[in-house]
mmCIF file with all atom_site columns, C-alpha atoms and ligand atoms in Angstrom:
data_model
loop_
_atom_site.group_PDB
_atom_site.id
_atom_site.type_symbol
_atom_site.label_atom_id
_atom_site.label_alt_id
_atom_site.label_comp_id
_atom_site.label_asym_id
_atom_site.label_entity_id
_atom_site.label_seq_id
_atom_site.pdbx_PDB_ins_code
_atom_site.Cartn_x
_atom_site.Cartn_y
_atom_site.Cartn_z
_atom_site.occupancy
_atom_site.B_iso_or_equiv
_atom_site.pdbx_formal_charge
_atom_site.auth_seq_id
_atom_site.auth_comp_id
_atom_site.auth_asym_id
_atom_site.auth_atom_id
_atom_site.pdbx_PDB_model_num
ATOM   1  C  CA  . UNK S 1 1  ? 177.639 -8.067  41.170 1.00 0.00 ? 1   UNK S CA  1
ATOM   2  C  CA  . UNK S 1 2  ? 175.711 -11.043 40.091 1.00 0.00 ? 2   UNK S CA  1
ATOM   3  C  CA  . UNK S 1 3  ? 175.473 -13.848 42.272 1.00 0.00 ? 3   UNK S CA  1
ATOM   4  C  CA  . UNK S 1 4  ? 176.483 -17.003 39.904 1.00 0.00 ? 4   UNK S CA  1
ATOM   5  C  CA  . UNK S 1 5  ? 175.744 -19.860 42.577 1.00 0.00 ? 5   UNK S CA  1
ATOM   6  C  CA  . UNK S 1 6  ? 174.225 -22.584 41.270 1.00 0.00 ? 6   UNK S CA  1
ATOM   7  C  CA  . UNK S 1 7  ? 170.812 -23.518 42.654 1.00 0.00 ? 7   UNK S CA  1
ATOM   8  C  CA  . UNK S 1 8  ? 168.975 -26.834 42.805 1.00 0.00 ? 8   UNK S CA  1
ATOM   9  C  CA  . UNK S 1 9  ? 165.549 -27.840 42.897 1.00 0.00 ? 9   UNK S CA  1
ATOM   10 C  CA  . UNK S 1 10 ? 164.689 -30.255 45.828 1.00 0.00 ? 10  UNK S CA  1
ATOM   11 C  CA  . UNK S 1 11 ? 161.945 -31.772 44.157 1.00 0.00 ? 11  UNK S CA  1
ATOM   12 C  CA  . UNK S 1 12 ? 163.443 -33.222 40.689 1.00 0.00 ? 12  UNK S CA  1
ATOM   13 C  CA  . UNK S 1 13 ? 166.855 -32.598 40.915 1.00 0.00 ? 13  UNK S CA  1
ATOM   14 C  CA  . UNK S 1 14 ? 167.366 -29.153 38.184 1.00 0.00 ? 14  UNK S CA  1
ATOM   15 C  CA  . UNK S 1 15 ? 169.542 -27.475 38.573 1.00 0.00 ? 15  UNK S CA  1
ATOM   16 C  CA  . UNK S 1 16 ? 170.057 -24.053 37.651 1.00 0.00 ? 16  UNK S CA  1
ATOM   17 C  CA  . UNK S 1 17 ? 173.322 -22.349 36.029 1.00 0.00 ? 17  UNK S CA  1
ATOM   18 C  CA  . UNK S 1 18 ? 172.951 -19.064 35.725 1.00 0.00 ? 18  UNK S CA  1
ATOM   19 C  CA  . UNK S 1 19 ? 176.060 -19.115 32.896 1.00 0.00 ? 19  UNK S CA  1
ATOM   20 C  CA  . UNK S 1 20 ? 173.536 -21.441 31.055 1.00 0.00 ? 20  UNK S CA  1
ATOM   21 C  CA  . UNK S 1 21 ? 170.666 -19.794 31.865 1.00 0.00 ? 21  UNK S CA  1
ATOM   22 C  CA  . UNK S 1 22 ? 166.687 -21.660 31.065 1.00 0.00 ? 22  UNK S CA  1
ATOM   23 C  CA  . UNK S 1 23 ? 166.395 -20.460 27.414 1.00 0.00 ? 23  UNK S CA  1
ATOM   24 C  CA  . UNK S 1 24 ? 163.768 -22.669 27.514 1.00 0.00 ? 24  UNK S CA  1
ATOM   25 C  CA  . UNK S 1 25 ? 162.249 -20.406 29.541 1.00 0.00 ? 25  UNK S CA  1
ATOM   26 C  CA  . UNK S 1 26 ? 163.384 -17.558 28.531 1.00 0.00 ? 26  UNK S CA  1
ATOM   27 C  CA  . UNK S 1 27 ? 166.397 -17.545 30.423 1.00 0.00 ? 27  UNK S CA  1
ATOM   28 C  CA  . UNK S 1 28 ? 169.628 -16.495 28.703 1.00 0.00 ? 28  UNK S CA  1
ATOM   29 C  CA  . UNK S 1 29 ? 172.796 -17.367 30.264 1.00 0.00 ? 29  UNK S CA  1
ATOM   30 C  CA  . UNK S 1 30 ? 174.663 -14.964 32.196 1.00 0.00 ? 30  UNK S CA  1
ATOM   31 C  CA  . UNK S 1 31 ? 171.314 -14.760 34.473 1.00 0.00 ? 31  UNK S CA  1
ATOM   32 C  CA  . UNK S 1 32 ? 172.042 -14.838 37.625 1.00 0.00 ? 32  UNK S CA  1
ATOM   33 C  CA  . UNK S 1 33 ? 169.305 -16.659 40.462 1.00 0.00 ? 33  UNK S CA  1
ATOM   34 C  CA  . UNK S 1 34 ? 168.191 -13.804 41.913 1.00 0.00 ? 34  UNK S CA  1
ATOM   35 C  CA  . UNK S 1 35 ? 167.870 -11.927 38.682 1.00 0.00 ? 35  UNK S CA  1
ATOM   36 C  CA  . UNK S 1 36 ? 165.107 -14.017 37.240 1.00 0.00 ? 36  UNK S CA  1
ATOM   37 C  CA  . UNK S 1 37 ? 161.933 -13.201 37.452 1.00 0.00 ? 37  UNK S CA  1
ATOM   38 C  CA  . UNK S 1 38 ? 159.582 -13.837 40.570 1.00 0.00 ? 38  UNK S CA  1
ATOM   39 C  CA  . UNK S 1 39 ? 157.178 -16.247 38.787 1.00 0.00 ? 39  UNK S CA  1
ATOM   40 C  CA  . UNK S 1 40 ? 160.276 -18.588 37.178 1.00 0.00 ? 40  UNK S CA  1
ATOM   41 C  CA  . UNK S 1 41 ? 158.915 -22.070 37.611 1.00 0.00 ? 41  UNK S CA  1
ATOM   42 C  CA  . UNK S 1 42 ? 161.231 -25.726 37.643 1.00 0.00 ? 42  UNK S CA  1
ATOM   43 C  CA  . UNK S 1 43 ? 160.912 -26.375 33.706 1.00 0.00 ? 43  UNK S CA  1
ATOM   44 C  CA  . UNK S 1 44 ? 160.748 -29.670 34.831 1.00 0.00 ? 44  UNK S CA  1
ATOM   45 C  CA  . UNK S 1 45 ? 158.419 -30.060 37.493 1.00 0.00 ? 45  UNK S CA  1
ATOM   46 C  CA  . UNK S 1 46 ? 157.318 -26.856 37.583 1.00 0.00 ? 46  UNK S CA  1
ATOM   47 C  CA  . UNK S 1 47 ? 158.213 -25.684 41.074 1.00 0.00 ? 47  UNK S CA  1
ATOM   48 C  CA  . UNK S 1 48 ? 158.380 -21.972 42.103 1.00 0.00 ? 48  UNK S CA  1
ATOM   49 C  CA  . UNK S 1 49 ? 161.439 -20.408 42.371 1.00 0.00 ? 49  UNK S CA  1
ATOM   50 C  CA  . UNK S 1 50 ? 161.424 -19.773 46.120 1.00 0.00 ? 50  UNK S CA  1
ATOM   51 C  CA  . UNK S 1 51 ? 161.472 -23.423 46.312 1.00 0.00 ? 51  UNK S CA  1
ATOM   52 C  CA  . UNK S 1 52 ? 165.154 -24.030 45.040 1.00 0.00 ? 52  UNK S CA  1
ATOM   53 C  CA  . UNK S 1 53 ? 167.698 -24.536 47.094 1.00 0.00 ? 53  UNK S CA  1
ATOM   54 C  CA  . UNK S 1 54 ? 171.851 -23.181 46.522 1.00 0.00 ? 54  UNK S CA  1
ATOM   55 C  CA  . UNK S 1 55 ? 174.049 -25.373 45.235 1.00 0.00 ? 55  UNK S CA  1
ATOM   56 C  CA  . UNK S 1 56 ? 176.197 -24.926 48.680 1.00 0.00 ? 56  UNK S CA  1
ATOM   57 C  CA  . UNK S 1 57 ? 173.713 -25.805 51.159 1.00 0.00 ? 57  UNK S CA  1
ATOM   58 C  CA  . UNK S 1 58 ? 173.239 -28.944 49.246 1.00 0.00 ? 58  UNK S CA  1
ATOM   59 C  CA  . UNK S 1 59 ? 176.549 -30.363 47.844 1.00 0.00 ? 59  UNK S CA  1
HETATM 60 ZN ZN1 . ZN  J 2 .  ? 162.054 -29.527 39.786 1.00 0.00 ? 101 ZN  J ZN1 1
#
Protein backbone atom coordinates (compact mmCIF):
# COMPACT_ATOMS: atom_id res chain seq x y z
CA UNK A 1 0.00 0.00 0.00
CA UNK A 2 1.15 3.52 -0.69
CA UNK A 3 2.33 5.63 2.18
CA UNK A 4 0.10 8.70 2.10
CA UNK A 5 1.95 10.49 4.86
CA UNK A 6 2.64 14.19 4.41
CA UNK A 7 6.21 15.45 4.23
CA UNK A 8 7.55 18.87 5.16
CA UNK A 9 10.43 20.85 3.71
CA UNK A 10 12.52 21.87 6.75
CA UNK A 11 13.97 24.83 4.87
CA UNK A 12 10.90 26.70 3.63
CA UNK A 13 7.99 24.92 5.28
CA UNK A 14 6.44 23.57 2.10
CA UNK A 15 4.20 20.58 2.83
CA UNK A 16 3.95 17.75 0.33
CA UNK A 17 0.47 16.27 0.57
CA UNK A 18 0.11 13.01 -1.41
CA UNK A 19 -3.59 13.77 -1.93
CA UNK A 20 -2.62 16.97 -3.74
CA UNK A 21 0.68 15.99 -5.31
CA UNK A 22 2.78 18.62 -7.02
CA UNK A 23 1.14 19.18 -10.40
CA UNK A 24 3.49 22.05 -11.24
CA UNK A 25 6.36 19.55 -11.13
CA UNK A 26 4.47 16.80 -12.93
CA UNK A 27 3.46 14.91 -9.80
CA UNK A 28 -0.25 14.03 -10.06
CA UNK A 29 -2.58 14.00 -7.05
CA UNK A 30 -2.53 10.67 -5.24
CA UNK A 31 1.22 10.16 -5.58
CA UNK A 32 2.77 8.93 -2.35
CA UNK A 33 6.04 10.45 -1.24
CA UNK A 34 7.83 7.17 -1.94
CA UNK A 35 6.69 7.32 -5.55
CA UNK A 36 8.08 10.79 -6.23
CA UNK A 37 11.14 10.62 -8.51
CA UNK A 38 14.43 10.92 -6.65
CA UNK A 39 15.28 13.99 -8.70
CA UNK A 40 12.21 15.86 -7.47
CA UNK A 41 12.94 19.12 -5.71
CA UNK A 42 10.93 21.29 -3.36
CA UNK A 43 8.91 23.60 -5.65
CA UNK A 44 9.58 26.59 -3.41
CA UNK A 45 13.23 26.44 -2.42
CA UNK A 46 14.68 23.63 -4.52
CA UNK A 47 15.64 21.39 -1.60
CA UNK A 48 16.26 17.79 -2.58
CA UNK A 49 13.77 15.03 -1.90
CA UNK A 50 16.08 13.59 0.76
CA UNK A 51 15.83 16.89 2.65
CA UNK A 52 12.13 16.46 3.25
CA UNK A 53 11.03 15.33 6.69
CA UNK A 54 7.96 13.30 7.56
CA UNK A 55 5.10 15.43 8.86
CA UNK A 56 4.77 13.22 11.93
CA UNK A 57 8.38 13.79 12.94
CA UNK A 58 8.00 17.57 12.73
CA UNK A 59 4.64 18.13 14.39
ZN1 LIG B 1 11.53 23.98 0.44
